[in-house]
mmCIF file of the C-alpha atoms, coordinates in Angstrom:
data_MODEL
# 
_entry.id   MODEL 
# 
loop_
_atom_site.group_PDB 
_atom_site.id 
_atom_site.type_symbol 
_atom_site.label_atom_id 
_atom_site.label_alt_id 
_atom_site.label_comp_id 
_atom_site.label_asym_id 
_atom_site.label_entity_id 
_atom_site.label_seq_id 
_atom_site.pdbx_PDB_ins_code 
_atom_site.Cartn_x 
_atom_site.Cartn_y 
_atom_site.Cartn_z 
_atom_site.occupancy 
_atom_site.B_iso_or_equiv 
_atom_site.pdbx_formal_charge 
_atom_site.auth_seq_id 
_atom_site.auth_comp_id 
_atom_site.auth_asym_id 
_atom_site.auth_atom_id 
_atom_site.pdbx_PDB_model_num 
ATOM 1   C CA . MET A 1 1   ? 123.478 79.511  106.911 1.00 0.00 ? 1   MET A CA 1 
ATOM 2   C CA . GLY A 1 2   ? 120.025 80.413  105.939 1.00 0.00 ? 2   GLY A CA 1 
ATOM 3   C CA . THR A 1 3   ? 116.796 78.790  106.273 1.00 0.00 ? 3   THR A CA 1 
ATOM 4   C CA . LEU A 1 4   ? 114.480 77.921  103.250 1.00 0.00 ? 4   LEU A CA 1 
ATOM 5   C CA . THR A 1 5   ? 111.090 79.040  103.534 1.00 0.00 ? 5   THR A CA 1 
ATOM 6   C CA . PHE A 1 6   ? 107.899 78.922  101.363 1.00 0.00 ? 6   PHE A CA 1 
ATOM 7   C CA . THR A 1 7   ? 105.139 81.436  101.470 1.00 0.00 ? 7   THR A CA 1 
ATOM 8   C CA . ALA A 1 8   ? 101.999 81.166  99.951  1.00 0.00 ? 8   ALA A CA 1 
ATOM 9   C CA . THR A 1 9   ? 98.568  82.969  100.172 1.00 0.00 ? 9   THR A CA 1 
ATOM 10  C CA . MET A 1 10  ? 95.864  80.334  99.322  1.00 0.00 ? 10  MET A CA 1 
ATOM 11  C CA . SER A 1 11  ? 92.315  79.363  99.296  1.00 0.00 ? 11  SER A CA 1 
ATOM 12  C CA . VAL A 1 12  ? 90.778  77.196  101.905 1.00 0.00 ? 12  VAL A CA 1 
ATOM 13  C CA . ASP A 1 13  ? 90.825  74.310  99.286  1.00 0.00 ? 13  ASP A CA 1 
ATOM 14  C CA . GLY A 1 14  ? 94.706  74.981  98.445  1.00 0.00 ? 14  GLY A CA 1 
ATOM 15  C CA . TYR A 1 15  ? 94.950  77.025  95.513  1.00 0.00 ? 15  TYR A CA 1 
ATOM 16  C CA . VAL A 1 16  ? 96.997  80.296  94.991  1.00 0.00 ? 16  VAL A CA 1 
ATOM 17  C CA . ALA A 1 17  ? 95.253  81.089  91.642  1.00 0.00 ? 17  ALA A CA 1 
ATOM 18  C CA . ASP A 1 18  ? 91.910  79.979  90.259  1.00 0.00 ? 18  ASP A CA 1 
ATOM 19  C CA . ALA A 1 19  ? 91.231  78.026  86.962  1.00 0.00 ? 19  ALA A CA 1 
ATOM 20  C CA . ASP A 1 20  ? 91.561  81.381  85.061  1.00 0.00 ? 20  ASP A CA 1 
ATOM 21  C CA . GLY A 1 21  ? 94.887  82.184  86.584  1.00 0.00 ? 21  GLY A CA 1 
ATOM 22  C CA . ASP A 1 22  ? 93.569  85.013  88.651  1.00 0.00 ? 22  ASP A CA 1 
ATOM 23  C CA . PHE A 1 23  ? 94.691  85.483  92.254  1.00 0.00 ? 23  PHE A CA 1 
ATOM 24  C CA . GLN A 1 24  ? 92.896  89.093  92.961  1.00 0.00 ? 24  GLN A CA 1 
ATOM 25  C CA . TRP A 1 25  ? 90.903  87.454  95.683  1.00 0.00 ? 25  TRP A CA 1 
ATOM 26  C CA . ALA A 1 26  ? 94.093  86.939  97.467  1.00 0.00 ? 26  ALA A CA 1 
ATOM 27  C CA . GLY A 1 27  ? 95.156  90.589  97.667  1.00 0.00 ? 27  GLY A CA 1 
ATOM 28  C CA . PRO A 1 28  ? 96.193  91.409  101.015 1.00 0.00 ? 28  PRO A CA 1 
ATOM 29  C CA . GLY A 1 29  ? 94.478  93.931  103.403 1.00 0.00 ? 29  GLY A CA 1 
ATOM 30  C CA . ASP A 1 30  ? 96.323  96.237  105.642 1.00 0.00 ? 30  ASP A CA 1 
ATOM 31  C CA . ALA A 1 31  ? 97.043  93.624  108.468 1.00 0.00 ? 31  ALA A CA 1 
ATOM 32  C CA . VAL A 1 32  ? 98.279  90.883  106.009 1.00 0.00 ? 32  VAL A CA 1 
ATOM 33  C CA . PHE A 1 33  ? 100.600 93.666  104.239 1.00 0.00 ? 33  PHE A CA 1 
ATOM 34  C CA . ALA A 1 34  ? 102.118 94.417  107.555 1.00 0.00 ? 34  ALA A CA 1 
ATOM 35  C CA . ALA A 1 35  ? 102.762 90.867  108.198 1.00 0.00 ? 35  ALA A CA 1 
ATOM 36  C CA . HIS A 1 36  ? 104.304 90.559  104.849 1.00 0.00 ? 36  HIS A CA 1 
ATOM 37  C CA . ILE A 1 37  ? 106.686 93.596  105.599 1.00 0.00 ? 37  ILE A CA 1 
ATOM 38  C CA . ASP A 1 38  ? 107.562 92.020  108.728 1.00 0.00 ? 38  ASP A CA 1 
ATOM 39  C CA . ARG A 1 39  ? 108.217 88.651  107.067 1.00 0.00 ? 39  ARG A CA 1 
ATOM 40  C CA . LEU A 1 40  ? 110.280 90.358  104.003 1.00 0.00 ? 40  LEU A CA 1 
ATOM 41  C CA . SER A 1 41  ? 112.522 91.849  106.841 1.00 0.00 ? 41  SER A CA 1 
ATOM 42  C CA . GLN A 1 42  ? 113.836 88.529  107.742 1.00 0.00 ? 42  GLN A CA 1 
ATOM 43  C CA . VAL A 1 43  ? 114.344 87.347  103.906 1.00 0.00 ? 43  VAL A CA 1 
ATOM 44  C CA . SER A 1 44  ? 117.938 87.914  102.740 1.00 0.00 ? 44  SER A CA 1 
ATOM 45  C CA . THR A 1 45  ? 117.290 86.189  99.477  1.00 0.00 ? 45  THR A CA 1 
ATOM 46  C CA . GLU A 1 46  ? 114.348 85.477  97.080  1.00 0.00 ? 46  GLU A CA 1 
ATOM 47  C CA . VAL A 1 47  ? 114.059 82.758  94.795  1.00 0.00 ? 47  VAL A CA 1 
ATOM 48  C CA . HIS A 1 48  ? 111.324 82.858  92.254  1.00 0.00 ? 48  HIS A CA 1 
ATOM 49  C CA . GLY A 1 49  ? 110.402 82.077  88.635  1.00 0.00 ? 49  GLY A CA 1 
ATOM 50  C CA . ARG A 1 50  ? 109.614 83.897  85.626  1.00 0.00 ? 50  ARG A CA 1 
ATOM 51  C CA . LYS A 1 51  ? 105.811 84.906  86.342  1.00 0.00 ? 51  LYS A CA 1 
ATOM 52  C CA . THR A 1 52  ? 106.726 86.112  89.983  1.00 0.00 ? 52  THR A CA 1 
ATOM 53  C CA . HIS A 1 53  ? 109.510 88.233  88.764  1.00 0.00 ? 53  HIS A CA 1 
ATOM 54  C CA . LEU A 1 54  ? 107.505 89.890  86.141  1.00 0.00 ? 54  LEU A CA 1 
ATOM 55  C CA . LEU A 1 55  ? 104.721 90.614  88.655  1.00 0.00 ? 55  LEU A CA 1 
ATOM 56  C CA . MET A 1 56  ? 107.104 91.713  91.179  1.00 0.00 ? 56  MET A CA 1 
ATOM 57  C CA . ALA A 1 57  ? 108.927 94.361  89.021  1.00 0.00 ? 57  ALA A CA 1 
ATOM 58  C CA . TYR A 1 58  ? 106.257 96.663  89.944  1.00 0.00 ? 58  TYR A CA 1 
ATOM 59  C CA . TRP A 1 59  ? 108.147 97.144  93.262  1.00 0.00 ? 59  TRP A CA 1 
ATOM 60  C CA . ASP A 1 60  ? 111.300 98.284  91.348  1.00 0.00 ? 60  ASP A CA 1 
ATOM 61  C CA . ALA A 1 61  ? 109.821 101.295 89.647  1.00 0.00 ? 61  ALA A CA 1 
ATOM 62  C CA . GLU A 1 62  ? 108.966 104.487 91.618  1.00 0.00 ? 62  GLU A CA 1 
ATOM 63  C CA . PRO A 1 63  ? 105.227 105.204 91.420  1.00 0.00 ? 63  PRO A CA 1 
ATOM 64  C CA . GLU A 1 64  ? 103.294 108.094 90.663  1.00 0.00 ? 64  GLU A CA 1 
ATOM 65  C CA . PRO A 1 65  ? 103.280 110.713 93.289  1.00 0.00 ? 65  PRO A CA 1 
ATOM 66  C CA . GLY A 1 66  ? 100.976 109.675 96.072  1.00 0.00 ? 66  GLY A CA 1 
ATOM 67  C CA . ALA A 1 67  ? 100.300 106.231 94.652  1.00 0.00 ? 67  ALA A CA 1 
ATOM 68  C CA . TRP A 1 68  ? 101.876 104.682 97.327  1.00 0.00 ? 68  TRP A CA 1 
ATOM 69  C CA . GLY A 1 69  ? 101.481 104.854 101.364 1.00 0.00 ? 69  GLY A CA 1 
ATOM 70  C CA . PRO A 1 70  ? 104.278 104.325 103.941 1.00 0.00 ? 70  PRO A CA 1 
ATOM 71  C CA . ALA A 1 71  ? 103.639 100.754 103.986 1.00 0.00 ? 71  ALA A CA 1 
ATOM 72  C CA . GLU A 1 72  ? 104.190 100.476 100.165 1.00 0.00 ? 72  GLU A CA 1 
ATOM 73  C CA . HIS A 1 73  ? 107.412 102.346 100.467 1.00 0.00 ? 73  HIS A CA 1 
ATOM 74  C CA . GLU A 1 74  ? 108.698 100.107 103.261 1.00 0.00 ? 74  GLU A CA 1 
ATOM 75  C CA . TRP A 1 75  ? 107.823 97.226  101.154 1.00 0.00 ? 75  TRP A CA 1 
ATOM 76  C CA . ALA A 1 76  ? 109.730 98.394  98.183  1.00 0.00 ? 76  ALA A CA 1 
ATOM 77  C CA . ARG A 1 77  ? 112.789 99.545  100.376 1.00 0.00 ? 77  ARG A CA 1 
ATOM 78  C CA . LEU A 1 78  ? 112.957 95.993  101.670 1.00 0.00 ? 78  LEU A CA 1 
ATOM 79  C CA . TRP A 1 79  ? 112.513 94.400  98.391  1.00 0.00 ? 79  TRP A CA 1 
ATOM 80  C CA . ALA A 1 80  ? 115.216 96.607  96.752  1.00 0.00 ? 80  ALA A CA 1 
ATOM 81  C CA . GLY A 1 81  ? 117.555 95.062  99.379  1.00 0.00 ? 81  GLY A CA 1 
ATOM 82  C CA . THR A 1 82  ? 116.734 91.455  98.848  1.00 0.00 ? 82  THR A CA 1 
ATOM 83  C CA . GLU A 1 83  ? 118.868 89.509  96.664  1.00 0.00 ? 83  GLU A CA 1 
ATOM 84  C CA . LYS A 1 84  ? 116.741 87.974  93.838  1.00 0.00 ? 84  LYS A CA 1 
ATOM 85  C CA . ILE A 1 85  ? 117.484 84.796  91.977  1.00 0.00 ? 85  ILE A CA 1 
ATOM 86  C CA . VAL A 1 86  ? 115.208 83.905  88.836  1.00 0.00 ? 86  VAL A CA 1 
ATOM 87  C CA . ALA A 1 87  ? 114.909 80.652  87.931  1.00 0.00 ? 87  ALA A CA 1 
ATOM 88  C CA . SER A 1 88  ? 113.881 80.710  84.205  1.00 0.00 ? 88  SER A CA 1 
ATOM 89  C CA . SER A 1 89  ? 114.845 78.998  80.932  1.00 0.00 ? 89  SER A CA 1 
ATOM 90  C CA . THR A 1 90  ? 112.693 81.678  79.013  1.00 0.00 ? 90  THR A CA 1 
ATOM 91  C CA . LEU A 1 91  ? 114.028 85.256  80.372  1.00 0.00 ? 91  LEU A CA 1 
ATOM 92  C CA . SER A 1 92  ? 117.505 86.431  79.779  1.00 0.00 ? 92  SER A CA 1 
ATOM 93  C CA . GLN A 1 93  ? 119.709 88.421  81.990  1.00 0.00 ? 93  GLN A CA 1 
ATOM 94  C CA . ASP A 1 94  ? 118.375 91.569  80.157  1.00 0.00 ? 94  ASP A CA 1 
ATOM 95  C CA . ASP A 1 95  ? 114.910 90.973  81.177  1.00 0.00 ? 95  ASP A CA 1 
ATOM 96  C CA . LEU A 1 96  ? 115.498 91.028  84.875  1.00 0.00 ? 96  LEU A CA 1 
ATOM 97  C CA . SER A 1 97  ? 115.466 93.825  87.319  1.00 0.00 ? 97  SER A CA 1 
ATOM 98  C CA . LYS A 1 98  ? 118.636 95.377  88.401  1.00 0.00 ? 98  LYS A CA 1 
ATOM 99  C CA . GLY A 1 99  ? 120.722 93.245  90.675  1.00 0.00 ? 99  GLY A CA 1 
ATOM 100 C CA . ALA A 1 100 ? 118.739 90.088  89.926  1.00 0.00 ? 100 ALA A CA 1 
ATOM 101 C CA . ARG A 1 101 ? 120.615 86.706  89.055  1.00 0.00 ? 101 ARG A CA 1 
ATOM 102 C CA . LEU A 1 102 ? 119.319 84.445  86.604  1.00 0.00 ? 102 LEU A CA 1 
ATOM 103 C CA . VAL A 1 103 ? 119.772 80.670  86.930  1.00 0.00 ? 103 VAL A CA 1 
ATOM 104 C CA . PRO A 1 104 ? 118.276 78.901  83.617  1.00 0.00 ? 104 PRO A CA 1 
ATOM 105 C CA . HIS A 1 105 ? 117.782 75.499  85.479  1.00 0.00 ? 105 HIS A CA 1 
ATOM 106 C CA . LEU A 1 106 ? 117.872 75.754  89.192  1.00 0.00 ? 106 LEU A CA 1 
ATOM 107 C CA . GLU A 1 107 ? 118.808 72.357  90.681  1.00 0.00 ? 107 GLU A CA 1 
ATOM 108 C CA . LEU A 1 108 ? 118.359 71.189  93.905  1.00 0.00 ? 108 LEU A CA 1 
ATOM 109 C CA . ASP A 1 109 ? 122.316 71.164  94.983  1.00 0.00 ? 109 ASP A CA 1 
ATOM 110 C CA . GLU A 1 110 ? 122.525 74.592  93.799  1.00 0.00 ? 110 GLU A CA 1 
ATOM 111 C CA . LEU A 1 111 ? 119.355 75.574  95.699  1.00 0.00 ? 111 LEU A CA 1 
ATOM 112 C CA . GLU A 1 112 ? 120.989 74.198  99.019  1.00 0.00 ? 112 GLU A CA 1 
ATOM 113 C CA . GLN A 1 113 ? 124.169 75.997  98.286  1.00 0.00 ? 113 GLN A CA 1 
ATOM 114 C CA . ILE A 1 114 ? 122.277 79.154  98.008  1.00 0.00 ? 114 ILE A CA 1 
ATOM 115 C CA . VAL A 1 115 ? 120.824 78.476  101.352 1.00 0.00 ? 115 VAL A CA 1 
ATOM 116 C CA . ARG A 1 116 ? 124.157 77.506  102.881 1.00 0.00 ? 116 ARG A CA 1 
ATOM 117 C CA . ASP A 1 117 ? 125.652 80.987  101.879 1.00 0.00 ? 117 ASP A CA 1 
ATOM 118 C CA . ALA A 1 118 ? 122.612 83.161  102.614 1.00 0.00 ? 118 ALA A CA 1 
ATOM 119 C CA . PRO A 1 119 ? 122.808 85.248  105.820 1.00 0.00 ? 119 PRO A CA 1 
ATOM 120 C CA . GLY A 1 120 ? 119.087 84.887  106.714 1.00 0.00 ? 120 GLY A CA 1 
ATOM 121 C CA . ASP A 1 121 ? 116.032 83.242  105.523 1.00 0.00 ? 121 ASP A CA 1 
ATOM 122 C CA . VAL A 1 122 ? 115.917 82.221  101.771 1.00 0.00 ? 122 VAL A CA 1 
ATOM 123 C CA . GLU A 1 123 ? 112.368 82.468  100.562 1.00 0.00 ? 123 GLU A CA 1 
ATOM 124 C CA . ILE A 1 124 ? 111.476 80.334  97.418  1.00 0.00 ? 124 ILE A CA 1 
ATOM 125 C CA . PHE A 1 125 ? 108.193 81.946  96.026  1.00 0.00 ? 125 PHE A CA 1 
ATOM 126 C CA . GLY A 1 126 ? 105.688 80.667  93.657  1.00 0.00 ? 126 GLY A CA 1 
ATOM 127 C CA . PRO A 1 127 ? 104.359 76.780  93.688  1.00 0.00 ? 127 PRO A CA 1 
ATOM 128 C CA . THR A 1 128 ? 105.845 75.969  90.534  1.00 0.00 ? 128 THR A CA 1 
ATOM 129 C CA . THR A 1 129 ? 109.372 77.137  91.459  1.00 0.00 ? 129 THR A CA 1 
ATOM 130 C CA . ALA A 1 130 ? 109.047 75.582  95.137  1.00 0.00 ? 130 ALA A CA 1 
ATOM 131 C CA . ALA A 1 131 ? 107.560 72.238  93.903  1.00 0.00 ? 131 ALA A CA 1 
ATOM 132 C CA . PRO A 1 132 ? 110.918 70.450  93.601  1.00 0.00 ? 132 PRO A CA 1 
ATOM 133 C CA . ALA A 1 133 ? 112.213 71.620  96.823  1.00 0.00 ? 133 ALA A CA 1 
ATOM 134 C CA . ILE A 1 134 ? 108.900 70.821  98.577  1.00 0.00 ? 134 ILE A CA 1 
ATOM 135 C CA . ARG A 1 135 ? 108.869 67.175  97.280  1.00 0.00 ? 135 ARG A CA 1 
ATOM 136 C CA . ALA A 1 136 ? 112.653 66.750  98.032  1.00 0.00 ? 136 ALA A CA 1 
ATOM 137 C CA . GLY A 1 137 ? 111.969 67.788  101.630 1.00 0.00 ? 137 GLY A CA 1 
ATOM 138 C CA . LEU A 1 138 ? 114.219 70.831  101.542 1.00 0.00 ? 138 LEU A CA 1 
ATOM 139 C CA . VAL A 1 139 ? 111.781 73.533  102.650 1.00 0.00 ? 139 VAL A CA 1 
ATOM 140 C CA . ASP A 1 140 ? 112.361 74.086  106.529 1.00 0.00 ? 140 ASP A CA 1 
ATOM 141 C CA . GLU A 1 141 ? 109.389 76.309  107.219 1.00 0.00 ? 141 GLU A CA 1 
ATOM 142 C CA . PHE A 1 142 ? 105.974 77.140  105.468 1.00 0.00 ? 142 PHE A CA 1 
ATOM 143 C CA . ARG A 1 143 ? 104.276 80.511  105.735 1.00 0.00 ? 143 ARG A CA 1 
ATOM 144 C CA . LEU A 1 144 ? 100.559 80.311  104.645 1.00 0.00 ? 144 LEU A CA 1 
ATOM 145 C CA . TYR A 1 145 ? 98.037  82.708  104.651 1.00 0.00 ? 145 TYR A CA 1 
ATOM 146 C CA . VAL A 1 146 ? 94.577  81.328  104.091 1.00 0.00 ? 146 VAL A CA 1 
ATOM 147 C CA . VAL A 1 147 ? 91.873  83.071  102.441 1.00 0.00 ? 147 VAL A CA 1 
ATOM 148 C CA . PRO A 1 148 ? 88.368  82.378  103.385 1.00 0.00 ? 148 PRO A CA 1 
ATOM 149 C CA . LYS A 1 149 ? 87.479  81.125  99.853  1.00 0.00 ? 149 LYS A CA 1 
ATOM 150 C CA . VAL A 1 150 ? 86.982  78.265  97.764  1.00 0.00 ? 150 VAL A CA 1 
ATOM 151 C CA . VAL A 1 151 ? 88.135  78.168  94.229  1.00 0.00 ? 151 VAL A CA 1 
ATOM 152 C CA . GLY A 1 152 ? 87.593  74.472  93.023  1.00 0.00 ? 152 GLY A CA 1 
ATOM 153 C CA . SER A 1 153 ? 90.568  74.391  91.040  1.00 0.00 ? 153 SER A CA 1 
ATOM 154 C CA . GLY A 1 154 ? 93.600  76.141  89.606  1.00 0.00 ? 154 GLY A CA 1 
ATOM 155 C CA . LEU A 1 155 ? 97.216  76.241  90.555  1.00 0.00 ? 155 LEU A CA 1 
ATOM 156 C CA . ARG A 1 156 ? 97.968  74.411  93.592  1.00 0.00 ? 156 ARG A CA 1 
ATOM 157 C CA . ALA A 1 157 ? 99.953  75.811  96.545  1.00 0.00 ? 157 ALA A CA 1 
ATOM 158 C CA . PHE A 1 158 ? 101.688 72.204  97.084  1.00 0.00 ? 158 PHE A CA 1 
ATOM 159 C CA . PRO A 1 159 ? 102.590 69.654  94.440  1.00 0.00 ? 159 PRO A CA 1 
ATOM 160 C CA . HIS A 1 160 ? 100.412 66.617  94.254  1.00 0.00 ? 160 HIS A CA 1 
ATOM 161 C CA . GLU A 1 161 ? 103.532 64.480  95.198  1.00 0.00 ? 161 GLU A CA 1 
ATOM 162 C CA . ALA A 1 162 ? 104.128 66.204  98.403  1.00 0.00 ? 162 ALA A CA 1 
ATOM 163 C CA . ASN A 1 163 ? 104.451 64.300  101.563 1.00 0.00 ? 163 ASN A CA 1 
ATOM 164 C CA . LEU A 1 164 ? 105.164 66.553  104.583 1.00 0.00 ? 164 LEU A CA 1 
ATOM 165 C CA . ASP A 1 165 ? 105.237 65.924  108.307 1.00 0.00 ? 165 ASP A CA 1 
ATOM 166 C CA . LEU A 1 166 ? 104.925 69.435  109.697 1.00 0.00 ? 166 LEU A CA 1 
ATOM 167 C CA . GLU A 1 167 ? 104.309 71.028  113.077 1.00 0.00 ? 167 GLU A CA 1 
ATOM 168 C CA . LEU A 1 168 ? 102.510 74.332  113.822 1.00 0.00 ? 168 LEU A CA 1 
ATOM 169 C CA . VAL A 1 169 ? 104.891 76.866  115.391 1.00 0.00 ? 169 VAL A CA 1 
ATOM 170 C CA . ASP A 1 170 ? 102.640 79.947  115.077 1.00 0.00 ? 170 ASP A CA 1 
ATOM 171 C CA . GLU A 1 171 ? 99.234  80.902  114.037 1.00 0.00 ? 171 GLU A CA 1 
ATOM 172 C CA . GLY A 1 172 ? 97.028  84.029  114.095 1.00 0.00 ? 172 GLY A CA 1 
ATOM 173 C CA . ARG A 1 173 ? 94.155  85.915  112.336 1.00 0.00 ? 173 ARG A CA 1 
ATOM 174 C CA . LEU A 1 174 ? 94.873  88.872  110.153 1.00 0.00 ? 174 LEU A CA 1 
ATOM 175 C CA . ASP A 1 175 ? 91.543  90.390  109.300 1.00 0.00 ? 175 ASP A CA 1 
ATOM 176 C CA . ALA A 1 176 ? 89.657  87.442  107.637 1.00 0.00 ? 176 ALA A CA 1 
ATOM 177 C CA . VAL A 1 177 ? 92.810  85.742  106.697 1.00 0.00 ? 177 VAL A CA 1 
ATOM 178 C CA . THR A 1 178 ? 94.305  82.857  108.907 1.00 0.00 ? 178 THR A CA 1 
ATOM 179 C CA . TYR A 1 179 ? 98.129  82.699  109.086 1.00 0.00 ? 179 TYR A CA 1 
ATOM 180 C CA . LEU A 1 180 ? 99.878  79.347  109.741 1.00 0.00 ? 180 LEU A CA 1 
ATOM 181 C CA . ARG A 1 181 ? 103.668 78.919  110.168 1.00 0.00 ? 181 ARG A CA 1 
ATOM 182 C CA . LEU A 1 182 ? 104.570 75.421  109.978 1.00 0.00 ? 182 LEU A CA 1 
ATOM 183 C CA . ARG A 1 183 ? 108.124 73.586  110.417 1.00 0.00 ? 183 ARG A CA 1 
ATOM 184 C CA . ARG A 1 184 ? 109.168 70.419  108.901 1.00 0.00 ? 184 ARG A CA 1 
ATOM 185 C CA . ARG A 1 185 ? 109.616 67.873  111.630 1.00 0.00 ? 185 ARG A CA 1 
# 
């Protein structure tokens, strides 16, 4: 049985993207990227929506020679070995990366079954896709990378209706980013 986790890189005021949809301010430095590689090594299944899937397709293609260093190659290797489930009502199976599975409407009971069947962590990535699971209290762990920036508005990391009682189980500093690992009580 797996564990359902939610990971987000967010501003101090709780946004993963600003009002214009930009999230370049959250781009990881070397220490944060290394932490993401460690995190992904524990993930057996990735559940995400359309936007995240299209963004992450970058890691499916072989880069130009010399474009990636060892860390990027390791990330791509781990990413390729992760089961991917894409929750989207607008994509078709033909739009997906090789090996990804399409779920047009991800229901909470289906998500619970995915977690039960997984041999490791199931990461639900992207606040829109994760919102119903967060509100329903299905997410076991939250891994937050807090960037020292205030963006004022945009796409929130957590849904407004979330009411969570969490305990801090790990914390750290990765360059200027604060890492928080929280578990549901």
